[in-house]
Amino acid sequence: MFKFRARRHLGASALACLVASASVSANQNDDPFWDISLEELGQIRVVSIASGSATPLDKAAAITSVISAEDIAAMGATNLDQVLETVPGLHVNHSDQLFTPRYVFRGITSNFNPQALLLINGVPVTTMMFGNRGNTWGGMPVKAIQRIEVIRGPGSALYGADAYAGVINITTKSAQDIDGVITGARAGSFDTQGAWVEAATDWNNTDISLVMEQQSTDGWRRSVNRDAQTNFDEDFGTSASLAPGPVNTAVDQFDARLEINGDRWDFRAGLQDRRNLGTGPGLAQALDPEGQYQSQRINMDYSYRWLEIVDGLDIESRISYFNFTQEPENDIVLFPPGAFNGAFPEGFLGSPGYKERQVRVDLNSIYSNVEDHRILSGIGAFWADLYDVSETKNFNTDFSPKGEVVDVSDDPDQVWMPEEDRKNYYAFVQDEWQFAQNWQLVSGLRYDYYADFGETVNPRAALIWATTDNLTTKLLYGRAFRAPSLNEQYAANNPVLVGNDDLDPETIDTLELALAYQATSRLYYGINVFYYEIDDLINAEPIAGPVATQYQNSGKRKGHGGELEMTYQLLDNLNLAANYAYQTAEDQDTNKSVGQAPNHQAYARTEWRVVPTWTLTTQVNYVGEQKRSAADSREPVDDYTTVDFTARTRGLWRGFDIAVAVRNAFNADVREPSPYSDPRPEIPGDFPMPGRFAYIEAQYQF
């Protein structure tokens, strides 16, 4: 018999629209549509991000992946990016802005990567400035992560702006996930050191958990042979460039997560602090070995549940606060001393920064007292304020020298960005209808109004058919949008690029067909194909006048592909997971490849429990060649294969455990595409990624 839903939503699966903390309970109902016990759910993988309530993974109303803390440990991953690279159809490469990671779903990307929405406990961590996680993201360590849920495809019908190409929801650990107190330390390549502590307690019927993690590294510091200044040296006959030289990838990280859970309420707070964050290849793609940024993300959210207000109706409210800062720690050298034929003997210096605060209020409900239906609905409001834009520089807006470094933060004719705000109001409704025993239709609609660019409506529909006891077939449609960033709307005082406050949001329509098959109790595989069309793509386009380019809605794209994934328990002590993804995308005006992402990806991982206390994991990741944009005449970025090994103990000796890992064990030369600029690329040899590196860690559980 086909069963879809849990009697109540699992607290571990936080959602953006249905409360970012422990869940709204759904009414018990004798109809088999709802009737799958928590005990049964504990034996299978469930996902909440797809439709708003805990659902067996194969019955989810989207193409989804779920990664547990146990999976993360088996991978030997120490950073979120290493985990996400194992998801089919998701590739992690890097922007030229401080090597900020870009989460590229199905080939959909741009320099700042606003097309991927990242949630932590259901709350977006998107900055309105660039529409991404912030250019000083600096990575995210993994010890506080309990699970990661990923939608590959649109999610705006539930999650609103920027749930465009994909959605990533990170659920952090609660008291139920931590047994007592755990402490640990790590040391590894690139002069990397780290330590963490996890603790939980129960006080006066209230669960309290705290996870803190610190890590510092000098970074991989691999060299680039030519940079942007090399091109200017050739034009002016100078030798100011610092290339060949290493990229600047050092960073100090400190993360803390506090969670307090009552019977019907939850409070969470988090801190992500980044110090001494290197500028990667340089903010202007000219090497800057000394430039450093600091950044802080502070978040808090509180939610409360009202259960059985009337028969079949549960409601939850949530208020959240997010504050983000990005500030230079020293003078940022855009071009080195002697740049521009000696006009800047101390270097071309420009140090932009900004601060942003956000408040979100959400009210959501689940109503299940209609036969064969479950109705999810919600309303909410969002306010973001860019409240402190700063800049010091030694050049004017026409690039002529000032003669000294000047603070222009309060000069509207000089500062790089005006202080702006954004307001958003939304409402959504979604109906889950089991119209026959083995059929379900999930349909939904979300309306968003933005005070700065207007309104948008995004529908979704998912037809789910339990074809047999072991096979599920899904046909999915969704529309999504990504809001123009404040930078794209209002960037000013730059002779190269200017904002445009008449921008419309980018939109994408996606159609997907998926099959999920549990062949045996040991073998599962799934396959899906997709097609999408993008409209109103935002690009920087040449314009007449004193400014070279302006952001405009000027592009259309279409793409298609497919993903295959499989898990297989070969032996009682040997498991295999593997996936493959293919995608291709082209510009609809030119019919040329979009490039900037791999067409082929493949991943495989084996977990071998050698003896009861030791597990050896081997993983192989293949990334196919990455084509260039139509204007870029360079050869494609070469494909590469990395191999990782991790040995980890569990219950080694009286609460003491160790792990040893080697990543990119065969020292593959990994390169990710650098952007093209007319008439020649600024870093033609692309961005070098880490070679072989290793670490050892130990932890003790009290």
PDB file of N, CA and C in Angstrom, residues 55 83 112 159 165 167 213 246 383 391 395 551 558 569 589 650 656-657:
ATOM      1  N   THR A  55       8.643  13.791   4.231  1.00  0.00           N
ATOM      2  CA  THR A  55       8.186  12.911   3.169  1.00  0.00           C
ATOM      3  C   THR A  55       9.288  11.907   2.852  1.00  0.00           C
ATOM      4  N   VAL A  83      31.242  18.873   0.871  1.00  0.00           N
ATOM      5  CA  VAL A  83      30.040  18.048   0.932  1.00  0.00           C
ATOM      6  C   VAL A  83      29.183  18.262  -0.308  1.00  0.00           C
ATOM      7  N   PHE A 112      28.450  36.290  -9.304  1.00  0.00           N
ATOM      8  CA  PHE A 112      28.123  36.351  -7.893  1.00  0.00           C
ATOM      9  C   PHE A 112      27.236  35.201  -7.429  1.00  0.00           C
ATOM     10  N   TYR A 159       9.823  29.054  -1.257  1.00  0.00           N
ATOM     11  CA  TYR A 159      10.909  29.793  -0.614  1.00  0.00           C
ATOM     12  C   TYR A 159      11.147  31.188  -1.178  1.00  0.00           C
ATOM     13  N   ALA A 165      17.802  28.066  -9.162  1.00  0.00           N
ATOM     14  CA  ALA A 165      18.384  26.856  -9.746  1.00  0.00           C
ATOM     15  C   ALA A 165      18.448  25.729  -8.731  1.00  0.00           C
ATOM     16  N   VAL A 167      18.102  24.858  -4.036  1.00  0.00           N
ATOM     17  CA  VAL A 167      17.963  25.291  -2.643  1.00  0.00           C
ATOM     18  C   VAL A 167      18.757  24.333  -1.767  1.00  0.00           C
ATOM     19  N   GLU A 213      33.175  25.920  16.868  1.00  0.00           N
ATOM     20  CA  GLU A 213      34.258  25.373  16.046  1.00  0.00           C
ATOM     21  C   GLU A 213      35.145  26.504  15.554  1.00  0.00           C
ATOM     22  N   PRO A 246      51.514  33.467  -5.680  1.00  0.00           N
ATOM     23  CA  PRO A 246      50.430  32.636  -5.148  1.00  0.00           C
ATOM     24  C   PRO A 246      49.151  33.421  -4.902  1.00  0.00           C
ATOM     25  N   TRP A 383      12.393  42.692   5.588  1.00  0.00           N
ATOM     26  CA  TRP A 383      12.982  44.025   5.470  1.00  0.00           C
ATOM     27  C   TRP A 383      14.489  43.901   5.554  1.00  0.00           C
ATOM     28  N   GLU A 391      34.095  53.150   2.138  1.00  0.00           N
ATOM     29  CA  GLU A 391      35.145  53.000   1.131  1.00  0.00           C
ATOM     30  C   GLU A 391      36.267  53.998   1.402  1.00  0.00           C
ATOM     31  N   PHE A 395      42.006  56.996  -5.608  1.00  0.00           N
ATOM     32  CA  PHE A 395      41.713  57.340  -6.992  1.00  0.00           C
ATOM     33  C   PHE A 395      40.337  57.967  -7.085  1.00  0.00           C
ATOM     34  N   TYR A 551      23.943  47.102 -15.953  1.00  0.00           N
ATOM     35  CA  TYR A 551      23.147  45.886 -15.794  1.00  0.00           C
ATOM     36  C   TYR A 551      21.816  46.051 -16.514  1.00  0.00           C
ATOM     37  N   LYS A 558      18.329  28.367 -22.441  1.00  0.00           N
ATOM     38  CA  LYS A 558      17.606  27.120 -22.259  1.00  0.00           C
ATOM     39  C   LYS A 558      18.630  26.019 -21.996  1.00  0.00           C
ATOM     40  N   GLN A 569      24.247  -1.688  -1.062  1.00  0.00           N
ATOM     41  CA  GLN A 569      24.950  -2.356   0.026  1.00  0.00           C
ATOM     42  C   GLN A 569      25.458  -3.687  -0.505  1.00  0.00           C
ATOM     43  N   ASP A 589      19.546  33.458 -28.011  1.00  0.00           N
ATOM     44  CA  ASP A 589      19.710  34.416 -29.093  1.00  0.00           C
ATOM     45  C   ASP A 589      20.811  33.995 -30.063  1.00  0.00           C
ATOM     46  N   ARG A 650      35.247   4.458  15.315  1.00  0.00           N
ATOM     47  CA  ARG A 650      34.029   4.699  16.079  1.00  0.00           C
ATOM     48  C   ARG A 650      34.055   3.760  17.282  1.00  0.00           C
ATOM     49  N   PHE A 656      37.360   7.829  23.011  1.00  0.00           N
ATOM     50  CA  PHE A 656      38.391   8.463  22.184  1.00  0.00           C
ATOM     51  C   PHE A 656      38.331   7.896  20.776  1.00  0.00           C
ATOM     52  N   ASP A 657      38.324   8.795  19.769  1.00  0.00           N
ATOM     53  CA  ASP A 657      38.313   8.383  18.366  1.00  0.00           C
ATOM     54  C   ASP A 657      39.240   9.273  17.563  1.00  0.00           C
TER      55      ASP A 657
END
